[in-house]
Each structure stands twice: as structure tokens, then as C-alpha cells.
Amino acid sequence: LRSLASATRETLLRQARGLATSAVIASGGSPMFNTPGKESTPRRFCVVGSGPAGMYAADRLLAAFGEDARVDVIEKLPTPFGLVRSGVAPDHAGTKSVVNRFDGILRDPRVTYLGNVSFGEHVGLDDLFARYSATVLCYGAEGDKKLGVPGEDLPGSHSAREFVGWYNGDPRCVKDLDGPLRRALGCAEGDTAVIFGLGNVAVDCARMLLRAPEHLASTDVCQHALEALRRSTVRRVVMVGRRGVAQGAFSPKELRELLNLPGVRVTVDPKELALEPEDEADLAAQRPRRRAYEAIVKSIESPPAGVEADLRPGQVEGGRELVLKFLRSPTEFLPSADGKNSVRSVDLAVNRLEGAAGSRKAVPTGEKERLDRVSLVLRSVGYKGLPAKGVKEGFPFDHERGVVPNVAGRVMEKMGGYPTHVTGVYVAGWLKRGPTGIIGTNLHCAEETVESIAEDAANGRLRRPDYRFKGKGVRPLLESRGVRVVDAEGWGRIDAAERAAGEAAGKPREKFVSVDSMVRTALAIGEN
């Protein structure tokens, strides 16, 4: 069946190439598909998105096609590097050092950075088809998975992605959430933040809420967030997972850092640390989870420095407390009674685990619990990819998984009932595989995609850009549409200004938090 499908696919492609080429030549244009040995050089590629996946894709394209490569990198924001800039926690500066490599890629004379360009709004896929041999979509996962419970959209309830973007200076998150988050953090009626999820993003959020603000002052945390955290009334953070301690997704290193915060008491119900044989098997099968479990047990037996020995669980007083709750699922968020309608209580269902090792499932027991004095709820149950706005209807997208259907990075659509590659369109990163992995995972992901591009180039299956655009890419079109493009030189001005402002404040940088201020700095608007 696979052989038949492949043969049928090749037949359809040959027919499509012949019909398309005949039609275009008859109208006075140029062929849309490559012919082996007739590709003009240099080849020009477009990468949509400048996060880790996009930067690694650009790097691999330069390596694969050498001096013949020209790569345009399109980015929605004026600033590059995606979640490395707006997703990595401020107190994890070492993780951000990868931007040095990415900066080197942008400085390569074969690369053109086009920031402040919204794919689907300022430029569409058809515009790219006509100008590039191949386009690689790397714009990531810009949405969030929902919990699906009543009251989830009450004021004070947000996604972890939004919270992370707020303290890291993502202009979109700052614009929409600065006021609501300041109110939630400064609420006099609530001292508890609840985080749903046990992954590393949830751990980052908990650490930012519990770490003493003076220990953040020398990081690149944004000033508005630092001020809000200094005034925060949150003294208790409750992390909630629907399954057991043996199924937690946090990494041991990040978890230990959270558990060892000075002056923070760690509270866990001992009954929730009890392991059944299936849980023991899960821990034995995944050593990182075993280390995470041992770190939790140790934190209870040997509290970090600064924790009062006689402080009872739930008795926060002047200190801070981290509560880990396993085997719990949210059922409803309840509003305050003061007429402001903000979230103030969270109802939880108590679960038990069923199933074999490796496939344990949470099942409700019928018991209920309530968390009171809640001022902030963060859901950290996963990012989700979204189709780009403005992309023509019918472009392949798996809405359930939040990814673009692909095989080894080749974007696939159904033609005549068979999966067929959309010629010249590829995908990498979270948009390709879903929101999984670490920064380095994107390197291997991009390598696979670029290998597919190189293979297609060798077989004459890339697109042939329209000769009328003279190999200049999409920048002339953007300028004709009045888009204020921020290039690599403009990004350099932003970078220098942020570093100078940071140096004055005793920190690595002070980020711009509005697109307008970024663009004005990049284009040197207002300077004499």
C-alpha cells in the first residue's frame, strides 16, 4: 500500500508540474517547479520565526547550501530569538547564552533579518511562494491548552505562558496583562497562588513567585514585574498535579532549585508520597523522576535554611510556603464576594491512580477539596500551536494537536486522498512536533527538516522563484506596503540600548516592553 501510495503521489506530482509549467509559460511567466541542473544560484530561503527552531533552521540551511544560500528570517516582533528571550526565566542566565550563537547567525552576510513583520498580516504564503525556493515555518506555539472548568476565565486566572511573557517583557503580554497581574499579586484578600501543572514552566512560575525579589534584582527581569513582585501579597504557592508524584514532569535540577529556596517551607501530604508497585516501576523506568521524587522527600526531611521548625503546614505568617498537591484535578474556580468577580477559591477533585506502569490514569474518588484566599491562578498544562492568521483557507493544520501535518519536516496535504508534499513548504520546531523538548531539541528537529530540503533540492523538487523579483526576497514588498521593518542593524540598536539601561541599573539589560519603543529605537526615530 505504501508503494502504491508513493507511486500515485509521484504520478500526481509529475502531472501537476507539467500542467502548472505549461500554464505559466503560456501566460508569459516562468516555471514554478525546479528542473534538476537548472536552478539559478544563489538559492533564497525564507524562515518564518526567529526562535530556536528558526535560528537553527537558518544555520543548517547555510551549512547545507554554503555560499549559494541566502536566508531571510521573518519575525513578528522587532526583537529576535523567541522564547529564549521571552520564555527562559531571568534567573537562568546560562540557558540564555545560546543567543550568542544566534546573534552570530544573524550577522552572517547571507542572512537578512526582517523583524516587526507579521506572517499572515503583512505578508502571506503566496508572497513567499513567488520569491523563495523553500519556506520553513517555525513560528512556534502561540496558544495554550485550557483546563475546561467553570470560572477558568475569571479575572486573576491566566496561562503560565502569559505570566512568563509578562515578567520577561513580551510586549503582547505586558500590554494585555500588566494591570490584571499587578492587581492579582497585590490583592489584600488573597495570599495564595495556585499553579496547575508539574512541568518546568510551572516550576519557573512558582520560583518567580516565591524567590525573594532582591535576588531577582540583578537579573534581566523587567522592572515592572520586579516592582509588582516586591509588592506581592502572595506568600503561599500551591502546585497541583492530577496524577501522582511518580508521574510528575519536572526535571530534577529545576525542582531542586525550587525546593531549596531560602526561607520557603515545602509542604506535601505524606499520603501522597506513598508509592504503589506500578509507581515504583515508573520511577525505576525513568531515572530523572526517581531523582525528583527523592528531592521532594529530602526537602521535607531537611527544610532549607531560614524555615521555622515549628511552623505548621498552612501557617505562612511572614515566611513563604510551597505546597505540592498530587492526585488533584480542578472542578471550578469561584469568584470573590466583594463584587470584583475575581477568582478567590478553587475547588479540587481528589483522584486515585489506575492502570499499569507507564499508563497510569487519574480517576476521581468522589472526594472534594477547596483552596481559599486565592488571588492568582496559573494554568501550565501545555502550549498549543495555532494556524497563522491570514494564511489561505485549506492550508493543512491539525487543530487537535496544534501542529502542521508533516513527514520529516515536509508539509503534507491530501491530494486525491493521498498525502502529498506542499512543494516548497517545510516546518520545524513546536509547529512540527508539538510543544515538547528543550532548546537543543530544536537543533535536531531543524537538521531533519533541512535534510529534507537538501534532498528535494537534489531531486529538483524545490520551487523556482519568479524571475521578476530578481532574487531580492520579500523586503521590497514589505516596504511598498509601509511595514516598518527592523533589520539586524536595528536589532543591534535595540540590544545596545537595553544593555546600556541595564548597566545603569546593575543588571544585564532592561528590556523594552512596547513594540513602538522598540521600533523607534531600531529606526533611530527622534534622534538628531
mmCIF file of N, CA and C in Angstrom, residues 140-257:
data_model
loop_
_atom_site.group_PDB
_atom_site.id
_atom_site.type_symbol
_atom_site.label_atom_id
_atom_site.label_comp_id
_atom_site.label_asym_id
_atom_site.label_seq_id
_atom_site.Cartn_x
_atom_site.Cartn_y
_atom_site.Cartn_z
ATOM 1 N N GLY A 140 6.234 28.569 15.990
ATOM 2 C CA GLY A 140 6.021 28.041 17.326
ATOM 3 C C GLY A 140 4.578 27.842 17.721
ATOM 4 N N ALA A 141 4.369 27.784 19.048
ATOM 5 C CA ALA A 141 3.046 27.544 19.622
ATOM 6 C C ALA A 141 2.628 28.793 20.388
ATOM 7 N N GLU A 142 1.682 29.536 19.848
ATOM 8 C CA GLU A 142 1.301 30.812 20.431
ATOM 9 C C GLU A 142 0.028 30.728 21.253
ATOM 10 N N GLY A 143 -0.529 29.528 21.418
ATOM 11 C CA GLY A 143 -1.749 29.359 22.205
ATOM 12 C C GLY A 143 -1.504 28.507 23.437
ATOM 13 N N ASP A 144 -2.563 28.267 24.185
ATOM 14 C CA ASP A 144 -2.471 27.497 25.419
ATOM 15 C C ASP A 144 -3.601 26.475 25.480
ATOM 16 N N LYS A 145 -3.321 25.361 26.104
ATOM 17 C CA LYS A 145 -4.367 24.404 26.402
ATOM 18 C C LYS A 145 -5.173 24.905 27.590
ATOM 19 N N LYS A 146 -6.456 24.594 27.585
ATOM 20 C CA LYS A 146 -7.350 25.055 28.649
ATOM 21 C C LYS A 146 -7.674 23.904 29.600
ATOM 22 N N LEU A 147 -8.077 24.260 30.799
ATOM 23 C CA LEU A 147 -8.480 23.256 31.778
ATOM 24 C C LEU A 147 -9.918 22.797 31.543
ATOM 25 N N GLY A 148 -10.744 23.689 30.995
ATOM 26 C CA GLY A 148 -12.123 23.324 30.691
ATOM 27 C C GLY A 148 -13.010 23.224 31.909
ATOM 28 N N VAL A 149 -12.829 24.140 32.876
ATOM 29 C CA VAL A 149 -13.662 24.117 34.087
ATOM 30 C C VAL A 149 -14.372 25.459 34.225
ATOM 31 N N PRO A 150 -15.535 25.476 34.895
ATOM 32 C CA PRO A 150 -16.247 26.747 35.107
ATOM 33 C C PRO A 150 -15.387 27.744 35.874
ATOM 34 N N GLY A 151 -15.474 29.005 35.481
ATOM 35 C CA GLY A 151 -14.729 30.064 36.146
ATOM 36 C C GLY A 151 -13.300 30.218 35.690
ATOM 37 N N GLU A 152 -12.895 29.450 34.685
ATOM 38 C CA GLU A 152 -11.498 29.494 34.241
ATOM 39 C C GLU A 152 -11.101 30.863 33.701
ATOM 40 N N ASP A 153 -12.079 31.624 33.210
ATOM 41 C CA ASP A 153 -11.779 32.922 32.614
ATOM 42 C C ASP A 153 -12.024 34.091 33.564
ATOM 43 N N LEU A 154 -12.192 33.811 34.854
ATOM 44 C CA LEU A 154 -12.348 34.891 35.817
ATOM 45 C C LEU A 154 -11.081 35.749 35.877
ATOM 46 N N PRO A 155 -11.208 37.033 36.219
ATOM 47 C CA PRO A 155 -10.008 37.845 36.448
ATOM 48 C C PRO A 155 -9.131 37.198 37.514
ATOM 49 N N GLY A 156 -7.835 37.215 37.270
ATOM 50 C CA GLY A 156 -6.906 36.559 38.177
ATOM 51 C C GLY A 156 -6.511 35.168 37.731
ATOM 52 N N SER A 157 -7.153 34.658 36.676
ATOM 53 C CA SER A 157 -6.822 33.349 36.122
ATOM 54 C C SER A 157 -6.171 33.543 34.763
ATOM 55 N N HIS A 158 -4.947 33.052 34.629
ATOM 56 C CA HIS A 158 -4.182 33.270 33.401
ATOM 57 C C HIS A 158 -3.397 32.011 33.044
ATOM 58 N N SER A 159 -2.858 32.009 31.847
ATOM 59 C CA SER A 159 -1.970 30.912 31.450
ATOM 60 C C SER A 159 -0.568 31.200 31.950
ATOM 61 N N ALA A 160 0.184 30.146 32.216
ATOM 62 C CA ALA A 160 1.578 30.308 32.613
ATOM 63 C C ALA A 160 2.368 30.991 31.505
ATOM 64 N N ARG A 161 2.031 30.719 30.250
ATOM 65 C CA ARG A 161 2.722 31.359 29.121
ATOM 66 C C ARG A 161 2.590 32.881 29.212
ATOM 67 N N GLU A 162 1.399 33.354 29.543
ATOM 68 C CA GLU A 162 1.186 34.794 29.660
ATOM 69 C C GLU A 162 1.976 35.382 30.835
ATOM 70 N N PHE A 163 1.988 34.667 31.958
ATOM 71 C CA PHE A 163 2.719 35.142 33.132
ATOM 72 C C PHE A 163 4.213 35.212 32.845
ATOM 73 N N VAL A 164 4.744 34.183 32.202
ATOM 74 C CA VAL A 164 6.169 34.170 31.847
ATOM 75 C C VAL A 164 6.485 35.313 30.884
ATOM 76 N N GLY A 165 5.626 35.508 29.896
ATOM 77 C CA GLY A 165 5.835 36.611 28.959
ATOM 78 C C GLY A 165 5.774 37.966 29.633
ATOM 79 N N TRP A 166 4.921 38.086 30.652
ATOM 80 C CA TRP A 166 4.783 39.357 31.383
ATOM 81 C C TRP A 166 6.071 39.706 32.116
ATOM 82 N N TYR A 167 6.635 38.773 32.885
ATOM 83 C CA TYR A 167 7.843 39.150 33.629
ATOM 84 C C TYR A 167 9.095 39.165 32.759
ATOM 85 N N ASN A 168 9.014 38.556 31.558
ATOM 86 C CA ASN A 168 10.152 38.578 30.643
ATOM 87 C C ASN A 168 10.062 39.678 29.587
ATOM 88 N N GLY A 169 8.991 40.465 29.603
ATOM 89 C CA GLY A 169 8.920 41.620 28.720
ATOM 90 C C GLY A 169 8.383 41.375 27.330
ATOM 91 N N ASP A 170 7.602 40.308 27.120
ATOM 92 C CA ASP A 170 6.943 40.134 25.828
ATOM 93 C C ASP A 170 5.915 41.264 25.683
ATOM 94 N N PRO A 171 6.061 42.134 24.686
ATOM 95 C CA PRO A 171 5.184 43.311 24.592
ATOM 96 C C PRO A 171 3.703 42.968 24.576
ATOM 97 N N ARG A 172 3.345 41.847 23.953
ATOM 98 C CA ARG A 172 1.934 41.473 23.879
ATOM 99 C C ARG A 172 1.387 41.127 25.252
ATOM 100 N N CYS A 173 2.162 40.411 26.049
ATOM 101 C CA CYS A 173 1.717 40.020 27.389
ATOM 102 C C CYS A 173 1.707 41.206 28.338
ATOM 103 N N VAL A 174 2.705 42.078 28.221
ATOM 104 C CA VAL A 174 2.756 43.262 29.079
ATOM 105 C C VAL A 174 1.562 44.167 28.801
ATOM 106 N N LYS A 175 1.252 44.362 27.542
ATOM 107 C CA LYS A 175 0.149 45.240 27.158
ATOM 108 C C LYS A 175 -1.180 44.719 27.701
ATOM 109 N N ASP A 176 -1.412 43.411 27.596
ATOM 110 C CA ASP A 176 -2.707 42.847 27.970
ATOM 111 C C ASP A 176 -2.832 42.541 29.458
ATOM 112 N N LEU A 177 -1.696 42.257 30.125
ATOM 113 C CA LEU A 177 -1.796 41.661 31.458
ATOM 114 C C LEU A 177 -1.140 42.449 32.579
ATOM 115 N N ASP A 178 -0.452 43.541 32.285
ATOM 116 C CA ASP A 178 0.256 44.230 33.361
ATOM 117 C C ASP A 178 -0.701 44.669 34.467
ATOM 118 N N GLY A 179 -1.780 45.295 34.098
ATOM 119 C CA GLY A 179 -2.754 45.734 35.092
ATOM 120 C C GLY A 179 -3.383 44.581 35.859
ATOM 121 N N PRO A 180 -3.961 43.584 35.148
ATOM 122 C CA PRO A 180 -4.581 42.453 35.851
ATOM 123 C C PRO A 180 -3.622 41.692 36.762
ATOM 124 N N LEU A 181 -2.373 41.483 36.340
ATOM 125 C CA LEU A 181 -1.430 40.735 37.172
ATOM 126 C C LEU A 181 -0.988 41.548 38.387
ATOM 127 N N ARG A 182 -0.800 42.856 38.214
ATOM 128 C CA ARG A 182 -0.466 43.687 39.358
ATOM 129 C C ARG A 182 -1.580 43.642 40.400
ATOM 130 N N ARG A 183 -2.834 43.673 39.943
ATOM 131 C CA ARG A 183 -3.959 43.618 40.887
ATOM 132 C C ARG A 183 -4.015 42.268 41.587
ATOM 133 N N ALA A 184 -3.789 41.182 40.831
ATOM 134 C CA ALA A 184 -3.839 39.855 41.434
ATOM 135 C C ALA A 184 -2.723 39.662 42.454
ATOM 136 N N LEU A 185 -1.520 40.126 42.133
ATOM 137 C CA LEU A 185 -0.392 39.954 43.040
ATOM 138 C C LEU A 185 -0.505 40.843 44.274
ATOM 139 N N GLY A 186 -1.211 41.965 44.143
ATOM 140 C CA GLY A 186 -1.329 42.887 45.264
ATOM 141 C C GLY A 186 -2.638 42.782 46.016
ATOM 142 N N CYS A 187 -3.378 41.708 45.805
ATOM 143 C CA CYS A 187 -4.703 41.552 46.409
ATOM 144 C C CYS A 187 -4.578 41.361 47.927
ATOM 145 N N ALA A 188 -5.238 42.230 48.701
ATOM 146 C CA ALA A 188 -5.167 42.138 50.163
ATOM 147 C C ALA A 188 -5.971 40.974 50.710
ATOM 148 N N GLU A 189 -6.951 40.478 49.937
ATOM 149 C CA GLU A 189 -7.814 39.395 50.421
ATOM 150 C C GLU A 189 -7.268 38.011 50.099
ATOM 151 N N GLY A 190 -6.160 37.954 49.364
ATOM 152 C CA GLY A 190 -5.620 36.654 48.983
ATOM 153 C C GLY A 190 -4.122 36.597 49.145
ATOM 154 N N ASP A 191 -3.631 35.481 49.658
ATOM 155 C CA ASP A 191 -2.179 35.295 49.800
ATOM 156 C C ASP A 191 -1.711 34.018 49.119
ATOM 157 N N THR A 192 -2.578 33.428 48.279
ATOM 158 C CA THR A 192 -2.277 32.129 47.683
ATOM 159 C C THR A 192 -2.354 32.191 46.162
ATOM 160 N N ALA A 193 -1.334 31.636 45.520
ATOM 161 C CA ALA A 193 -1.346 31.437 44.066
ATOM 162 C C ALA A 193 -1.400 29.941 43.803
ATOM 163 N N VAL A 194 -2.231 29.539 42.859
ATOM 164 C CA VAL A 194 -2.393 28.126 42.521
ATOM 165 C C VAL A 194 -1.899 27.915 41.096
ATOM 166 N N ILE A 195 -1.028 26.929 40.917
ATOM 167 C CA ILE A 195 -0.479 26.616 39.598
ATOM 168 C C ILE A 195 -0.881 25.187 39.241
ATOM 169 N N PHE A 196 -1.566 25.034 38.125
ATOM 170 C CA PHE A 196 -1.948 23.708 37.660
ATOM 171 C C PHE A 196 -0.921 23.212 36.650
ATOM 172 N N GLY A 197 -0.269 22.106 36.981
ATOM 173 C CA GLY A 197 0.775 21.546 36.142
ATOM 174 C C GLY A 197 2.040 21.342 36.941
ATOM 175 N N LEU A 198 2.816 20.329 36.570
ATOM 176 C CA LEU A 198 4.035 19.992 37.297
ATOM 177 C C LEU A 198 5.254 19.928 36.376
ATOM 178 N N GLY A 199 5.181 20.664 35.270
ATOM 179 C CA GLY A 199 6.324 20.713 34.361
ATOM 180 C C GLY A 199 7.277 21.837 34.714
ATOM 181 N N ASN A 200 8.303 22.021 33.892
ATOM 182 C CA ASN A 200 9.325 23.014 34.196
ATOM 183 C C ASN A 200 8.822 24.450 34.086
ATOM 184 N N VAL A 201 7.833 24.710 33.229
ATOM 185 C CA VAL A 201 7.268 26.057 33.160
ATOM 186 C C VAL A 201 6.548 26.378 34.463
ATOM 187 N N ALA A 202 5.809 25.397 34.999
ATOM 188 C CA ALA A 202 5.136 25.583 36.284
ATOM 189 C C ALA A 202 6.154 25.819 37.390
ATOM 190 N N VAL A 203 7.267 25.093 37.353
ATOM 191 C CA VAL A 203 8.323 25.265 38.354
ATOM 192 C C VAL A 203 8.920 26.669 38.262
ATOM 193 N N ASP A 204 9.141 27.169 37.045
ATOM 194 C CA ASP A 204 9.654 28.529 36.866
ATOM 195 C C ASP A 204 8.706 29.555 37.483
ATOM 196 N N CYS A 205 7.404 29.395 37.219
ATOM 197 C CA CYS A 205 6.414 30.345 37.746
ATOM 198 C C CYS A 205 6.415 30.332 39.271
ATOM 199 N N ALA A 206 6.444 29.139 39.858
ATOM 200 C CA ALA A 206 6.458 29.028 41.321
ATOM 201 C C ALA A 206 7.708 29.681 41.898
ATOM 202 N N ARG A 207 8.850 29.460 41.258
ATOM 203 C CA ARG A 207 10.097 30.028 41.764
ATOM 204 C C ARG A 207 10.071 31.552 41.696
ATOM 205 N N MET A 208 9.527 32.108 40.626
ATOM 206 C CA MET A 208 9.457 33.561 40.498
ATOM 207 C C MET A 208 8.541 34.168 41.554
ATOM 208 N N LEU A 209 7.497 33.457 41.933
ATOM 209 C CA LEU A 209 6.564 33.965 42.937
ATOM 210 C C LEU A 209 7.123 33.846 44.353
ATOM 211 N N LEU A 210 7.986 32.860 44.576
ATOM 212 C CA LEU A 210 8.480 32.589 45.923
ATOM 213 C C LEU A 210 9.877 33.139 46.199
ATOM 214 N N ARG A 211 10.662 33.342 45.175
ATOM 215 C CA ARG A 211 12.024 33.838 45.388
ATOM 216 C C ARG A 211 11.991 35.267 45.906
ATOM 217 N N ALA A 212 12.882 35.585 46.832
ATOM 218 C CA ALA A 212 12.955 36.944 47.358
ATOM 219 C C ALA A 212 13.291 37.916 46.224
ATOM 220 N N PRO A 213 12.507 38.996 46.056
ATOM 221 C CA PRO A 213 12.723 39.921 44.936
ATOM 222 C C PRO A 213 14.136 40.477 44.863
ATOM 223 N N GLU A 214 14.801 40.659 46.009
ATOM 224 C CA GLU A 214 16.159 41.200 45.952
ATOM 225 C C GLU A 214 17.124 40.264 45.238
ATOM 226 N N HIS A 215 16.774 38.975 45.191
ATOM 227 C CA HIS A 215 17.615 38.027 44.475
ATOM 228 C C HIS A 215 17.348 38.045 42.971
ATOM 229 N N LEU A 216 16.291 38.739 42.560
ATOM 230 C CA LEU A 216 15.969 38.876 41.133
ATOM 231 C C LEU A 216 16.463 40.202 40.559
ATOM 232 N N ALA A 217 16.796 41.139 41.448
ATOM 233 C CA ALA A 217 17.102 42.500 41.010
ATOM 234 C C ALA A 217 18.303 42.566 40.070
ATOM 235 N N SER A 218 19.229 41.628 40.183
ATOM 236 C CA SER A 218 20.430 41.651 39.335
ATOM 237 C C SER A 218 20.265 40.816 38.070
ATOM 238 N N THR A 219 19.076 40.286 37.838
ATOM 239 C CA THR A 219 18.791 39.537 36.605
ATOM 240 C C THR A 219 18.161 40.467 35.576
ATOM 241 N N ASP A 220 17.789 39.931 34.417
ATOM 242 C CA ASP A 220 17.149 40.773 33.411
ATOM 243 C C ASP A 220 15.623 40.757 33.521
ATOM 244 N N VAL A 221 15.085 40.434 34.702
ATOM 245 C CA VAL A 221 13.641 40.544 34.908
ATOM 246 C C VAL A 221 13.224 41.989 34.649
ATOM 247 N N CYS A 222 12.079 42.184 34.025
ATOM 248 C CA CYS A 222 11.645 43.538 33.680
ATOM 249 C C CYS A 222 11.270 44.326 34.930
ATOM 250 N N GLN A 223 11.505 45.624 34.891
ATOM 251 C CA GLN A 223 11.322 46.472 36.061
ATOM 252 C C GLN A 223 9.879 46.463 36.556
ATOM 253 N N HIS A 224 8.913 46.475 35.631
ATOM 254 C CA HIS A 224 7.512 46.487 36.058
ATOM 255 C C HIS A 224 7.168 45.219 36.834
ATOM 256 N N ALA A 225 7.746 44.081 36.417
ATOM 257 C CA ALA A 225 7.488 42.820 37.109
ATOM 258 C C ALA A 225 8.182 42.799 38.468
ATOM 259 N N LEU A 226 9.411 43.306 38.523
ATOM 260 C CA LEU A 226 10.139 43.331 39.788
ATOM 261 C C LEU A 226 9.402 44.182 40.817
ATOM 262 N N GLU A 227 8.885 45.326 40.395
ATOM 263 C CA GLU A 227 8.126 46.180 41.308
ATOM 264 C C GLU A 227 6.874 45.467 41.808
ATOM 265 N N ALA A 228 6.174 44.762 40.903
ATOM 266 C CA ALA A 228 4.954 44.054 41.303
ATOM 267 C C ALA A 228 5.276 42.912 42.262
ATOM 268 N N LEU A 229 6.370 42.203 42.023
ATOM 269 C CA LEU A 229 6.753 41.097 42.903
ATOM 270 C C LEU A 229 7.184 41.617 44.278
ATOM 271 N N ARG A 230 7.776 42.791 44.317
ATOM 272 C CA ARG A 230 8.155 43.375 45.610
ATOM 273 C C ARG A 230 6.924 43.705 46.445
ATOM 274 N N ARG A 231 5.842 44.091 45.775
ATOM 275 C CA ARG A 231 4.615 44.454 46.490
ATOM 276 C C ARG A 231 3.660 43.270 46.647
ATOM 277 N N SER A 232 4.049 42.126 46.135
ATOM 278 C CA SER A 232 3.149 40.972 46.113
ATOM 279 C C SER A 232 2.728 40.536 47.512
ATOM 280 N N THR A 233 1.450 40.203 47.642
ATOM 281 C CA THR A 233 0.924 39.642 48.889
ATOM 282 C C THR A 233 0.931 38.116 48.877
ATOM 283 N N VAL A 234 1.373 37.518 47.784
ATOM 284 C CA VAL A 234 1.401 36.060 47.682
ATOM 285 C C VAL A 234 2.502 35.510 48.587
ATOM 286 N N ARG A 235 2.100 34.652 49.506
ATOM 287 C CA ARG A 235 3.048 34.001 50.412
ATOM 288 C C ARG A 235 2.972 32.485 50.331
ATOM 289 N N ARG A 236 2.015 32.014 49.590
ATOM 290 C CA ARG A 236 1.788 30.565 49.507
ATOM 291 C C ARG A 236 1.512 30.194 48.055
ATOM 292 N N VAL A 237 2.287 29.265 47.526
ATOM 293 C CA VAL A 237 2.093 28.784 46.152
ATOM 294 C C VAL A 237 1.762 27.308 46.212
ATOM 295 N N VAL A 238 0.636 26.951 45.606
ATOM 296 C CA VAL A 238 0.178 25.565 45.579
ATOM 297 C C VAL A 238 0.304 25.037 44.153
ATOM 298 N N MET A 239 1.149 24.025 43.971
ATOM 299 C CA MET A 239 1.286 23.378 42.667
ATOM 300 C C MET A 239 0.446 22.103 42.665
ATOM 301 N N VAL A 240 -0.394 21.969 41.647
ATOM 302 C CA VAL A 240 -1.379 20.894 41.618
ATOM 303 C C VAL A 240 -1.150 19.998 40.404
ATOM 304 N N GLY A 241 -1.079 18.690 40.637
ATOM 305 C CA GLY A 241 -0.965 17.708 39.559
ATOM 306 C C GLY A 241 -2.076 16.683 39.654
ATOM 307 N N ARG A 242 -2.643 16.310 38.523
ATOM 308 C CA ARG A 242 -3.786 15.381 38.550
ATOM 309 C C ARG A 242 -3.353 13.949 38.808
ATOM 310 N N ARG A 243 -2.085 13.619 38.506
ATOM 311 C CA ARG A 243 -1.600 12.266 38.793
ATOM 312 C C ARG A 243 -0.644 12.300 39.987
ATOM 313 N N GLY A 244 0.099 11.229 40.195
ATOM 314 C CA GLY A 244 0.898 11.099 41.396
ATOM 315 C C GLY A 244 2.302 11.647 41.269
ATOM 316 N N VAL A 245 3.033 11.561 42.370
ATOM 317 C CA VAL A 245 4.395 12.080 42.415
ATOM 318 C C VAL A 245 5.303 11.336 41.438
ATOM 319 N N ALA A 246 5.021 10.085 41.162
ATOM 320 C CA ALA A 246 5.857 9.300 40.248
ATOM 321 C C ALA A 246 5.644 9.687 38.793
ATOM 322 N N GLN A 247 4.592 10.475 38.513
ATOM 323 C CA GLN A 247 4.306 10.865 37.130
ATOM 324 C C GLN A 247 4.598 12.346 36.876
ATOM 325 N N GLY A 248 5.166 13.053 37.849
ATOM 326 C CA GLY A 248 5.471 14.470 37.671
ATOM 327 C C GLY A 248 6.448 14.695 36.529
ATOM 328 N N ALA A 249 6.247 15.794 35.783
ATOM 329 C CA ALA A 249 7.050 16.040 34.581
ATOM 330 C C ALA A 249 8.226 16.966 34.832
ATOM 331 N N PHE A 250 8.413 17.443 36.072
ATOM 332 C CA PHE A 250 9.505 18.379 36.308
ATOM 333 C C PHE A 250 10.865 17.689 36.211
ATOM 334 N N SER A 251 11.881 18.493 35.855
ATOM 335 C CA SER A 251 13.253 17.994 35.806
ATOM 336 C C SER A 251 13.862 18.084 37.199
ATOM 337 N N PRO A 252 14.681 17.123 37.597
ATOM 338 C CA PRO A 252 15.255 17.128 38.949
ATOM 339 C C PRO A 252 16.016 18.410 39.283
ATOM 340 N N LYS A 253 16.815 18.907 38.357
ATOM 341 C CA LYS A 253 17.624 20.089 38.636
ATOM 342 C C LYS A 253 16.751 21.296 38.949
ATOM 343 N N GLU A 254 15.754 21.574 38.084
ATOM 344 C CA GLU A 254 14.879 22.716 38.295
ATOM 345 C C GLU A 254 14.045 22.538 39.556
ATOM 346 N N LEU A 255 13.609 21.305 39.822
ATOM 347 C CA LEU A 255 12.809 21.052 41.016
ATOM 348 C C LEU A 255 13.626 21.294 42.282
ATOM 349 N N ARG A 256 14.868 20.798 42.305
ATOM 350 C CA ARG A 256 15.708 21.004 43.485
ATOM 351 C C ARG A 256 15.935 22.490 43.758
ATOM 352 N N GLU A 257 16.114 23.258 42.690
ATOM 353 C CA GLU A 257 16.303 24.698 42.857
ATOM 354 C C GLU A 257 15.096 25.326 43.546
#
